[in-house]
Coordinates of N, CA and C in Angstrom, one line a residue:
M1318 N 255.8 222.1 102.7 CA 256.4 222.7 101.5 C 255.5 223.8 100.9
S1319 N 256.1 224.9 100.5 CA 255.3 225.9 99.8 C 256.0 226.4 98.6
G1320 N 255.4 227.2 97.8 CA 256.0 227.7 96.6 C 255.1 227.5 95.4
G1321 N 255.5 228.2 94.3 CA 254.7 228.1 93.1 C 255.0 226.9 92.2
P1322 N 254.5 226.9 91.0 CA 254.7 225.8 90.1 C 256.2 225.4 89.9
L1323 N 257.0 226.5 89.8 CA 258.4 226.2 89.5 C 259.1 225.5 90.7
Q1324 N 258.9 225.9 91.9 CA 259.5 225.2 93.1 C 258.9 223.8 93.3
L1325 N 257.6 223.7 93.1 CA 257.0 222.3 93.2 C 257.5 221.4 92.2
A1326 N 257.6 221.9 90.9 CA 258.1 221.0 89.8 C 259.5 220.7 90.0
L1327 N 260.3 221.6 90.5 CA 261.8 221.3 90.7 C 261.9 220.3 91.8
R1328 N 261.2 220.3 92.9 CA 261.3 219.3 93.9 C 260.9 217.9 93.4
E1329 N 259.7 217.9 92.7 CA 259.3 216.6 92.1 C 260.3 216.0 91.2
W1330 N 260.9 216.9 90.3 CA 261.9 216.5 89.3 C 263.1 215.9 90.1
R1331 N 263.6 216.6 91.1 CA 264.8 216.1 91.8 C 264.5 214.8 92.5
D1332 N 263.3 214.7 93.1 CA 263.0 213.4 93.9 C 262.9 212.2 92.9
R1333 N 262.3 212.4 91.8 CA 262.1 211.3 90.8 C 263.4 211.0 90.1
F1334 N 264.2 212.0 89.7 CA 265.4 211.7 89.0 C 266.4 211.1 89.9
R1335 N 266.5 211.4 91.2 CA 267.5 210.9 92.1 C 267.1 209.5 92.7
H1336 N 265.8 209.1 92.4 CA 265.4 207.9 93.0 C 266.2 206.7 92.5
P1337 N 266.7 205.8 93.4 CA 267.6 204.7 93.0 C 267.0 203.9 91.8
T1338 N 265.7 203.7 91.8 CA 265.1 202.9 90.7 C 265.3 203.6 89.4
T1339 N 265.1 204.9 89.4 CA 265.3 205.7 88.1 C 266.8 205.5 87.7
L1340 N 267.7 205.7 88.6 CA 269.1 205.6 88.2 C 269.5 204.3 87.7
I1341 N 268.9 203.2 88.3 CA 269.2 201.9 87.8 C 268.7 201.7 86.4
C1342 N 267.4 202.2 86.2 CA 266.8 202.0 84.8 C 267.6 202.8 83.8
L1343 N 268.1 204.0 84.1 CA 268.9 204.8 83.2 C 270.2 204.1 82.9
A1344 N 270.8 203.5 83.9 CA 272.1 202.8 83.7 C 271.8 201.6 82.8
G1345 N 270.8 200.8 83.1 CA 270.4 199.6 82.2 C 270.2 200.0 80.8
T1346 N 269.4 201.1 80.6 CA 269.1 201.5 79.2 C 270.3 201.9 78.5
S1347 N 271.3 202.6 79.2 CA 272.5 203.0 78.6 C 273.3 201.8 78.1
V1348 N 273.4 200.8 79.0 CA 274.2 199.6 78.6 C 273.6 198.9 77.4
I1349 N 272.2 198.8 77.4 CA 271.5 198.1 76.3 C 271.8 198.8 75.0
L1350 N 271.7 200.1 75.0 CA 271.9 200.9 73.8 C 273.4 200.8 73.3
A1351 N 274.3 200.8 74.3 CA 275.7 200.6 73.9 C 276.0 199.3 73.3
I1352 N 275.3 198.3 73.7 CA 275.5 196.9 73.2 C 274.9 196.8 71.8
I1353 N 273.6 197.3 71.6 CA 273.0 197.1 70.3 C 273.5 198.2 69.3
A1354 N 274.0 199.3 69.8 CA 274.7 200.3 69.0 C 273.9 200.7 67.8
P1355 N 272.7 201.4 68.0 CA 271.9 201.8 66.8 C 272.6 202.9 66.1
F1356 N 272.2 203.2 64.9 CA 272.7 204.3 64.0 C 274.2 204.0 63.7
D1357 N 274.6 202.8 63.5 CA 276.0 202.4 63.1 C 277.0 202.8 64.2
G1358 N 276.5 202.8 65.5 CA 277.3 203.2 66.6 C 278.6 202.4 66.7
A1359 N 278.5 201.1 66.4 CA 279.7 200.2 66.5 C 280.8 200.6 65.6
A1360 N 280.4 201.2 64.5 CA 281.5 201.6 63.5 C 282.1 203.0 63.9
L1361 N 281.3 203.8 64.6 CA 281.7 205.1 65.0 C 282.5 205.2 66.3
L1362 N 282.2 204.3 67.2 CA 282.8 204.4 68.6 C 283.2 203.0 69.1
R1363 N 284.3 203.0 69.8 CA 284.7 201.7 70.5 C 283.8 201.5 71.7
P1364 N 283.8 200.3 72.3 CA 282.8 200.0 73.3 C 282.8 201.0 74.5
L1365 N 283.9 201.3 75.1 CA 283.8 202.2 76.3 C 283.4 203.6 75.9
P1366 N 283.9 204.2 74.8 CA 283.4 205.5 74.4 C 281.9 205.5 74.1
R1367 N 281.5 204.3 73.5 CA 280.1 204.2 73.1 C 279.2 204.1 74.3
L1368 N 279.7 203.4 75.4 CA 278.9 203.4 76.6 C 278.8 204.8 77.2
A1369 N 279.9 205.5 77.2 CA 280.0 206.9 77.8 C 279.0 207.8 77.0
Y1370 N 279.0 207.6 75.7 CA 278.1 208.4 74.8 C 276.6 208.1 75.1
W1371 N 276.2 206.9 75.2 CA 274.8 206.6 75.5 C 274.4 206.9 76.9
T1372 N 275.4 206.8 77.8 CA 275.1 207.2 79.2 C 274.8 208.7 79.2
M1373 N 275.6 209.5 78.5 CA 275.3 210.9 78.4 C 274.0 211.2 77.8
V1374 N 273.7 210.6 76.7 CA 272.5 210.9 75.9 C 271.3 210.5 76.7
V1375 N 271.3 209.3 77.3 CA 270.1 208.8 78.0 C 269.9 209.6 79.3
T1376 N 270.9 209.9 80.0 CA 270.8 210.7 81.2 C 270.3 212.1 81.0
T1377 N 270.9 212.8 80.1 CA 270.6 214.2 79.8 C 269.2 214.3 79.2
T1378 N 268.9 213.4 78.2 CA 267.6 213.6 77.6 C 266.5 213.2 78.5
Y1379 N 266.7 212.2 79.4 CA 265.6 211.8 80.3 C 265.4 212.9 81.4
A1380 N 266.6 213.5 81.8 CA 266.5 214.6 82.8 C 265.7 215.8 82.2
A1381 N 266.1 216.1 81.0 CA 265.4 217.3 80.3 C 264.0 217.0 80.0
G1382 N 263.7 215.8 79.5 CA 262.3 215.4 79.2 C 261.5 215.4 80.4
L1383 N 262.0 214.8 81.5 CA 261.3 214.7 82.8 C 261.0 216.1 83.3
W1384 N 261.9 217.0 83.2 CA 261.7 218.4 83.7 C 260.6 219.1 82.9
V1385 N 260.7 219.0 81.6 CA 259.7 219.6 80.7 C 258.3 219.1 81.0
N1386 N 258.2 217.7 81.2 CA 257.0 217.1 81.5 C 256.4 217.6 82.8
I1387 N 257.2 217.5 83.9 CA 256.7 217.9 85.2 C 256.3 219.4 85.3
Y1388 N 257.2 220.2 84.7 CA 257.0 221.7 84.8 C 255.7 222.0 84.0
T1389 N 255.6 221.5 82.8 CA 254.4 221.8 82.0 C 253.1 221.3 82.7
L1390 N 253.2 220.2 83.4 CA 252.0 219.7 84.1 C 251.7 220.6 85.3
H1391 N 252.6 221.0 86.0 CA 252.4 222.0 87.2 C 251.9 223.3 86.7
R1392 N 252.5 223.8 85.5 CA 252.2 225.1 85.1 C 250.8 225.2 84.4
W1393 N 250.4 224.1 83.7 CA 249.2 224.2 82.9 C 248.1 223.3 83.3
A1394 N 248.2 222.6 84.4 CA 247.2 221.6 84.8 C 245.8 222.2 85.0
D1395 N 245.8 223.4 85.6 CA 244.6 224.0 85.9 C 244.0 224.9 84.8
R1396 N 244.7 225.0 83.6 CA 244.4 225.9 82.5 C 243.9 225.2 81.3
L1397 N 244.3 223.9 81.1 CA 244.0 223.2 79.9 C 243.2 221.9 80.2
P1398 N 242.3 221.5 79.4 CA 241.7 220.1 79.5 C 242.8 219.1 79.4
R1399 N 242.4 217.9 79.9 CA 243.5 216.8 80.0 C 244.1 216.5 78.7
Q1400 N 243.3 216.3 77.6 CA 243.8 215.9 76.3 C 244.7 217.0 75.8
R1401 N 244.4 218.3 75.9 CA 245.2 219.3 75.4 C 246.5 219.4 76.2
R1402 N 246.3 219.2 77.5 CA 247.5 219.3 78.4 C 248.5 218.2 78.0
L1403 N 248.0 217.0 77.7 CA 248.9 215.9 77.3 C 249.6 216.2 76.0
A1404 N 248.9 216.8 75.1 CA 249.4 217.2 73.8 C 250.5 218.2 74.0
V1405 N 250.3 219.2 74.8 CA 251.3 220.2 75.1 C 252.6 219.6 75.7
I1406 N 252.4 218.7 76.7 CA 253.5 218.0 77.4 C 254.3 217.2 76.4
G1407 N 253.6 216.4 75.5 CA 254.2 215.6 74.5 C 255.0 216.4 73.6
L1408 N 254.4 217.5 73.0 CA 255.1 218.3 72.1 C 256.4 219.0 72.7
A1409 N 256.2 219.5 73.9 CA 257.3 220.2 74.6 C 258.4 219.3 74.9
T1410 N 258.1 218.1 75.4 CA 259.1 217.1 75.7 C 259.9 216.6 74.5
A1411 N 259.1 216.3 73.4 CA 259.7 215.8 72.2 C 260.6 216.9 71.6
T1412 N 260.2 218.1 71.6 CA 261.0 219.2 71.0 C 262.3 219.4 71.8
C1413 N 262.2 219.4 73.2 CA 263.4 219.5 74.0 C 264.4 218.4 73.8
V1414 N 263.9 217.2 73.8 CA 264.8 216.0 73.7 C 265.4 216.0 72.3
S1415 N 264.7 216.3 71.3 CA 265.2 216.2 69.9 C 266.3 217.2 69.7
V1416 N 266.1 218.5 70.2 CA 267.1 219.5 70.0 C 268.3 219.2 70.8
L1417 N 268.1 218.6 72.0 CA 269.3 218.3 72.9 C 270.1 217.2 72.3
V1418 N 269.5 216.2 71.7 CA 270.2 215.1 71.1 C 271.0 215.6 69.8
W1419 N 270.3 216.5 69.1 CA 271.0 217.1 67.9 C 272.3 217.8 68.3
V1420 N 272.2 218.6 69.4 CA 273.4 219.3 69.9 C 274.4 218.4 70.4
L1421 N 274.0 217.4 71.2 CA 275.0 216.4 71.8 C 275.7 215.7 70.7
N1422 N 275.0 215.2 69.7 CA 275.6 214.5 68.6 C 276.6 215.4 67.8
G1423 N 276.2 216.6 67.6 CA 277.1 217.5 66.9 C 278.4 217.8 67.7
M1424 N 278.3 218.0 69.0 CA 279.4 218.2 69.9 C 280.3 217.0 70.1
W1425 N 279.6 215.8 70.2 CA 280.3 214.6 70.5 C 280.9 213.9 69.3
L1426 N 280.1 213.9 68.2 CA 280.5 213.1 67.0 C 280.7 214.0 65.8
G1427 N 280.5 215.3 65.9 CA 280.7 216.2 64.8 C 279.6 216.0 63.7
F1428 N 278.4 215.5 64.1 CA 277.4 215.2 63.2 C 276.3 216.2 63.2
W1429 N 276.3 217.1 62.2 CA 275.3 218.2 62.2 C 274.4 218.1 60.9
P1430 N 273.4 217.2 60.9 CA 272.6 217.1 59.7 C 271.8 218.4 59.4
A1431 N 271.4 218.6 58.2 CA 270.7 219.7 57.8 C 269.7 219.3 56.7
G1432 N 268.7 220.2 56.5 CA 267.7 219.9 55.4 C 266.9 218.7 55.6
T1433 N 266.8 217.9 54.5 CA 266.0 216.7 54.6 C 266.6 215.7 55.6
A1434 N 267.9 215.6 55.6 CA 268.6 214.7 56.5 C 268.3 215.1 58.0
L1435 N 268.2 216.4 58.3 CA 267.8 216.8 59.6 C 266.4 216.4 60.0
A1436 N 265.5 216.5 59.0 CA 264.1 216.1 59.3 C 264.0 214.6 59.6
V1437 N 264.7 213.8 58.8 CA 264.6 212.4 59.0 C 265.3 212.0 60.3
Y1438 N 266.4 212.7 60.6 CA 267.1 212.4 61.8 C 266.3 212.7 63.1
L1439 N 265.6 213.9 63.1 CA 264.8 214.3 64.2 C 263.6 213.4 64.4
A1440 N 263.0 212.9 63.2 CA 261.9 212.0 63.3 C 262.4 210.7 64.0
Q1441 N 263.5 210.2 63.6 CA 264.1 209.0 64.2 C 264.3 209.2 65.7
V1442 N 264.9 210.3 66.1 CA 265.2 210.6 67.5 C 263.9 210.7 68.3
F1443 N 262.9 211.3 67.7 CA 261.6 211.4 68.4 C 261.0 210.1 68.7
V1444 N 261.0 209.2 67.7 CA 260.5 207.8 68.0 C 261.3 207.1 69.0
I1445 N 262.6 207.1 68.9 CA 263.4 206.4 69.9 C 263.3 207.0 71.3
A1446 N 263.2 208.4 71.4 CA 263.1 209.1 72.7 C 261.7 208.7 73.3
L1447 N 260.7 208.6 72.5 CA 259.4 208.3 73.0 C 259.4 206.8 73.5
I1448 N 259.9 205.9 72.8 CA 260.0 204.5 73.2 C 260.8 204.4 74.5
V1449 N 262.0 205.0 74.5 CA 262.8 204.9 75.7 C 262.1 205.5 76.9
A1450 N 261.5 206.7 76.8 CA 260.9 207.3 77.9 C 259.7 206.5 78.4
I1451 N 258.9 205.9 77.5 CA 257.8 205.1 77.9 C 258.3 203.8 78.7
L1452 N 259.3 203.2 78.2 CA 259.9 202.0 78.8 C 260.4 202.3 80.2
I1453 N 261.2 203.4 80.3 CA 261.8 203.8 81.6 C 260.7 204.1 82.6
E1454 N 259.7 204.9 82.1 CA 258.7 205.4 83.0 C 257.8 204.2 83.5
A1455 N 257.6 203.2 82.6 CA 256.8 202.1 82.9 C 257.5 201.2 84.0
V1456 N 258.8 201.0 83.8 CA 259.5 200.2 84.7 C 259.6 200.9 86.1
V1457 N 259.9 202.2 86.0 CA 260.1 202.9 87.3 C 258.8 202.9 88.1
Q1458 N 257.6 203.2 87.4 CA 256.4 203.2 88.1 C 256.0 201.8 88.6
R1459 N 256.3 200.7 87.9 CA 256.0 199.4 88.3 C 256.8 199.0 89.5
I1460 N 258.1 199.3 89.5 CA 258.9 198.9 90.6 C 258.6 199.8 91.9
M1461 N 258.4 201.1 91.6 CA 258.1 202.0 92.8 C 256.8 201.6 93.4
S1462 N 255.8 201.2 92.6 CA 254.5 200.8 93.1 C 254.6 199.5 93.9
A1463 N 255.5 198.6 93.4 CA 255.6 197.3 94.1 C 256.4 197.4 95.4
T1464 N 257.3 198.4 95.5 CA 258.1 198.5 96.7 C 257.5 199.5 97.7
A1465 N 256.5 200.3 97.2 CA 255.9 201.3 98.1 C 255.1 200.6 99.2
P1466 N 255.2 201.0 100.5 CA 254.4 200.4 101.5 C 253.0 200.7 101.4
M1467 N 252.2 199.7 101.6 CA 250.7 199.8 101.5 C 250.2 200.3 102.8
V1468 N 250.1 201.6 102.9 CA 249.6 202.2 104.2 C 248.5 203.2 103.9
G1469 N 247.4 203.1 104.6 CA 246.3 204.1 104.6 C 245.7 204.3 103.2
P1470 N 245.0 205.4 103.1 CA 244.2 205.7 101.9 C 245.1 206.0 100.7
S1471 N 244.4 206.0 99.5 CA 245.1 206.1 98.3 C 245.8 207.5 98.1
I1472 N 245.3 208.5 98.8 CA 245.9 209.8 98.7 C 247.4 209.8 99.1
L1473 N 247.7 208.8 100.0 CA 249.1 208.7 100.4 C 250.0 208.2 99.3
D1474 N 249.5 207.6 98.3 CA 250.3 207.1 97.2 C 250.9 208.2 96.4
R1475 N 250.3 209.4 96.5 CA 250.8 210.6 95.8 C 251.9 211.2 96.5
L1476 N 252.2 210.8 97.7 CA 253.3 211.5 98.5 C 254.6 210.8 98.4
P1477 N 255.7 211.5 98.6 CA 257.0 210.9 98.7 C 257.0 209.8 99.8
L1478 N 257.8 208.8 99.7 CA 257.8 207.7 100.6 C 258.0 208.2 102.0
D1479 N 258.9 209.2 102.2 CA 259.2 209.6 103.6 C 258.1 210.4 104.2
K1480 N 257.1 210.8 103.5 CA 255.9 211.6 104.0 C 254.7 210.7 104.2
R1481 N 254.8 209.4 104.0 CA 253.6 208.6 104.1 C 253.3 208.0 105.5
G1482 N 252.9 209.0 106.3 CA 252.5 208.6 107.7 C 251.0 208.5 107.8
T1483 N 250.5 208.6 109.0 CA 249.0 208.6 109.3 C 248.5 209.9 108.8
L1484 N 247.4 209.9 108.0 CA 246.8 211.1 107.5 C 246.1 211.9 108.6
L1485 N 246.5 213.2 108.7 CA 245.9 214.1 109.7 C 244.9 215.1 109.2
A1486 N 245.3 215.8 108.1 CA 244.5 216.8 107.6 C 244.9 217.2 106.2
M1487 N 244.0 218.0 105.5 CA 244.3 218.5 104.2 C 243.7 219.9 104.1
S1488 N 244.4 220.8 103.4 CA 243.9 222.1 103.2 C 244.2 222.6 101.8
V1489 N 243.4 223.6 101.4 CA 243.6 224.1 100.0 C 244.5 225.3 100.0
E1490 N 245.4 225.4 99.1 CA 246.3 226.6 98.9 C 246.4 226.8 97.4
D1491 N 245.8 227.9 96.9 CA 245.7 228.1 95.5 C 245.1 226.9 94.8
H1492 N 245.8 226.3 93.8 CA 245.3 225.2 93.1 C 245.9 223.9 93.7
Y1493 N 246.5 223.9 94.8 CA 247.1 222.8 95.5 C 246.4 222.4 96.7
V1494 N 246.6 221.1 97.1 CA 246.1 220.6 98.4 C 247.3 220.3 99.3
R1495 N 247.4 220.9 100.4 CA 248.5 220.6 101.4 C 248.0 219.3 102.2
V1496 N 248.7 218.2 102.1 CA 248.4 217.0 102.8 C 249.3 216.9 104.0
T1497 N 248.7 216.8 105.2 CA 249.5 216.7 106.4 C 249.4 215.3 107.0
T1498 N 250.5 214.7 107.3 CA 250.5 213.4 107.9 C 251.4 213.5 109.1
T1499 N 251.6 212.4 109.8 CA 252.4 212.3 111.0 C 253.9 212.4 110.6
K1500 N 254.2 212.3 109.3 CA 255.6 212.4 108.9 C 255.9 213.7 108.1
G1501 N 255.0 214.6 108.1 CA 255.3 215.9 107.4 C 254.1 216.3 106.5
Q1502 N 254.5 217.3 105.6 CA 253.5 217.9 104.7 C 254.0 217.8 103.3
E1503 N 253.0 217.8 102.4 CA 253.4 217.8 100.9 C 252.3 218.5 100.2
M1504 N 252.6 219.3 99.1 CA 251.6 219.9 98.3 C 251.4 219.1 97.1
I1505 N 250.1 218.9 96.7 CA 249.7 218.1 95.6 C 248.8 218.9 94.7
L1506 N 249.0 218.8 93.4 CA 248.2 219.6 92.5 C 246.9 218.8 92.2
M1507 N 245.9 219.2 92.9 CA 244.6 218.6 92.7 C 243.5 219.4 93.4
R1508 N 242.2 219.0 93.2 CA 241.1 219.7 93.9 C 240.9 219.0 95.2
L1509 N 240.4 219.7 96.2 CA 240.1 219.2 97.5 C 239.1 218.1 97.4
S1510 N 238.1 218.3 96.6 CA 237.0 217.3 96.5 C 237.6 216.0 96.0
D1511 N 238.5 216.0 95.0 CA 239.2 214.8 94.6 C 240.0 214.1 95.6
A1512 N 240.7 215.0 96.4 CA 241.6 214.5 97.5 C 240.7 213.8 98.5
I1513 N 239.6 214.4 98.8 CA 238.7 213.8 99.9 C 238.2 212.4 99.4
R1514 N 237.9 212.3 98.1 CA 237.5 211.0 97.6 C 238.6 209.9 97.8
E1515 N 239.8 210.3 97.8 CA 240.9 209.4 98.0 C 241.3 209.1 99.5
T1516 N 240.4 209.6 100.4 CA 240.6 209.3 101.8 C 239.6 208.3 102.3
A1517 N 239.0 207.5 101.4 CA 237.8 206.7 101.7 C 238.1 205.8 102.9
T1518 N 239.3 205.3 103.1 CA 239.6 204.3 104.2 C 239.9 205.0 105.5
T1519 N 239.9 206.4 105.5 CA 240.2 207.1 106.7 C 239.0 207.9 107.1
P1520 N 238.4 207.7 108.2 CA 237.2 208.5 108.7 C 237.6 209.9 108.8
G1521 N 236.9 210.8 108.3 CA 237.2 212.2 108.4 C 236.0 213.1 108.0
L1522 N 236.2 214.4 108.1 CA 235.1 215.4 107.9 C 235.7 216.6 107.2
Q1523 N 234.9 217.1 106.2 CA 235.2 218.5 105.7 C 234.6 219.4 106.7
V1524 N 235.5 220.3 107.2 CA 235.0 221.3 108.3 C 235.1 222.7 107.8
H1525 N 235.5 222.9 106.6 CA 235.5 224.2 106.0 C 235.6 224.0 104.5
R1526 N 235.3 225.1 103.8 CA 235.4 224.9 102.3 C 236.8 224.6 101.8
S1527 N 237.8 224.9 102.6 CA 239.2 224.6 102.3 C 239.9 223.7 103.2
Q1528 N 239.2 223.0 104.1 CA 239.8 222.2 105.1 C 239.1 220.8 105.3
W1529 N 239.9 219.8 105.5 CA 239.4 218.4 105.8 C 240.3 217.9 107.0
V1530 N 239.7 217.2 107.9 CA 240.5 216.6 109.0 C 240.1 215.1 109.2
A1531 N 241.0 214.3 109.6 CA 240.8 213.0 110.0 C 240.2 213.0 111.5
T1532 N 239.1 212.4 111.7 CA 238.5 212.5 113.0 C 239.4 211.9 114.1
A1533 N 240.1 210.9 113.8 CA 241.0 210.3 114.8 C 242.1 211.2 115.2
A1534 N 242.4 212.2 114.4 CA 243.5 213.1 114.7 C 243.1 214.3 115.6
V1535 N 241.8 214.4 115.8 CA 241.3 215.6 116.7 C 241.5 215.2 118.1
V1536 N 242.2 216.1 118.9 CA 242.3 215.8 120.3 C 241.6 216.8 121.2
A1537 N 241.1 217.9 120.5 CA 240.3 218.9 121.3 C 239.5 219.7 120.3
A1538 N 238.3 220.2 120.8 CA 237.4 221.1 120.0 C 236.9 222.2 120.9
D1539 N 236.9 223.4 120.4 CA 236.4 224.5 121.2 C 235.5 225.4 120.2
R1540 N 234.5 226.0 120.8 CA 233.7 226.9 120.0 C 234.4 228.2 119.9
K1541 N 234.1 228.8 118.7 CA 234.7 230.2 118.5 C 233.7 230.9 117.6
G1542 N 232.9 231.8 118.3 CA 231.8 232.5 117.7 C 230.8 231.5 117.2
D1543 N 230.4 231.7 115.9 CA 229.4 230.7 115.3 C 230.1 229.5 114.8
G1544 N 231.4 229.4 114.8 CA 232.1 228.3 114.4 C 232.8 227.5 115.5
A1545 N 233.9 226.9 115.2 CA 234.7 226.2 116.2 C 236.1 226.1 115.7
V1546 N 237.0 225.6 116.6 CA 238.4 225.3 116.3 C 238.7 223.9 116.7
L1547 N 239.3 223.1 115.8 CA 239.7 221.8 116.2 C 241.2 221.8 116.4
T1548 N 241.7 221.1 117.4 CA 243.1 220.9 117.6 C 243.5 219.5 117.3
L1549 N 244.5 219.3 116.5 CA 245.0 218.0 116.0 C 246.1 217.5 116.9
A1550 N 246.4 216.2 116.7 CA 247.4 215.6 117.6 C 248.8 216.2 117.4
D1551 N 249.1 216.9 116.3 CA 250.4 217.5 116.1 C 250.4 219.0 116.6
G1552 N 249.2 219.4 117.2 CA 249.1 220.8 117.7 C 248.5 221.8 116.7
T1553 N 248.3 221.3 115.4 CA 247.7 222.2 114.4 C 246.3 222.5 114.8
Q1554 N 245.9 223.8 114.6 CA 244.5 224.2 114.9 C 243.8 224.4 113.5
I1555 N 242.6 223.8 113.4 CA 241.8 223.9 112.2 C 240.5 224.6 112.4
P1556 N 240.2 225.7 111.7 CA 239.0 226.4 111.9 C 237.8 225.6 111.3
V1557 N 236.7 225.7 112.0 CA 235.4 225.0 111.5 C 234.4 226.1 111.2
S1558 N 233.9 226.2 110.0 CA 233.0 227.2 109.7 C 231.6 226.8 110.2
R1559 N 230.7 227.8 110.3 CA 229.4 227.6 110.9 C 228.6 226.5 110.2
R1560 N 228.8 226.5 108.9 CA 228.1 225.5 108.0 C 228.4 224.0 108.5
Y1561 N 229.6 223.8 109.0 CA 230.0 222.4 109.3 C 230.0 222.1 110.8
V1562 N 229.5 223.0 111.6 CA 229.4 222.8 113.0 C 228.5 221.6 113.3
P1563 N 227.3 221.5 112.7 CA 226.5 220.3 112.9 C 227.2 219.0 112.6
A1564 N 228.0 218.9 111.6 CA 228.7 217.7 111.3 C 229.7 217.3 112.4
I1565 N 230.4 218.2 112.9 CA 231.4 217.8 114.0 C 230.6 217.5 115.3
K1566 N 229.5 218.1 115.5 CA 228.6 217.7 116.7 C 228.2 216.3 116.5
E1567 N 227.7 216.0 115.3 CA 227.2 214.6 115.1 C 228.3 213.6 115.2
A1568 N 229.5 214.0 114.9 CA 230.6 213.1 115.0 C 231.1 213.0 116.4
G1569 N 230.6 213.7 117.3 CA 231.0 213.7 118.7 C 232.3 214.4 119.0
L1570 N 232.7 215.3 118.1 CA 233.9 216.1 118.3 C 233.7 217.3 119.1
L1571 N 232.5 217.9 119.1 CA 232.2 219.2 119.8 C 231.2 218.9 120.9
P1572 N 231.6 219.1 122.1 CA 230.7 218.9 123.2 C 229.6 219.9 123.2
A1573 N 228.5 219.6 123.8 CA 227.3 220.5 123.8 C 227.6 221.6 124.8
R1574 N 227.0 222.7 124.5 CA 227.2 223.9 125.4 C 226.5 223.7 126.7

């Protein structure tokens, strides 16, 4: 997969939002809110309309909040320190969700608070949105972690389930690392040095300032000038810079001249 922050964020948003566990959690949250009927909901709406209302609110606000969260992370991860980045994400997500709920309530219930009432209302929405988002995210992450197959190094935990094959190689593209496995490729927003640390259980070598390979994936090695070229099991060819030639010799990947 290739593309900038927008394309990468869009794919991650789609995968997470459409995940069965997420949909189940959203449905469960909607049912719970329809039953407890906060904000005098029982007096305003009958049971079925109330369920439809909360399903709409929970689904749209979670989708919007998730999108703002993911896009902001992809757009600013390399520009802001972690604490400032989290503050930006929190503020952007809370603002988006609060405005969206205000509009939905106005359109659905004809409720358009203003002045002090609006400030109190938005504060309440912010707190509820924050609690719901944390609960849903905690449940989703716990269930997805429990159901994810335990295969290979921890770097694979960052990949979609359908891409978690045997680790073959990693390469740098802009601020992203392209992770290649026997089941495909995926771009991850991180540094190569951090990605390499997460391959601890897979023997491998850095062979270029922007390339890492799993030694078991190498099926051929040939010299090329002062460097070399490694051929992987999937046919991919990886360049080896002169600086790393001694390392691949020591690993027995490059035959002596």
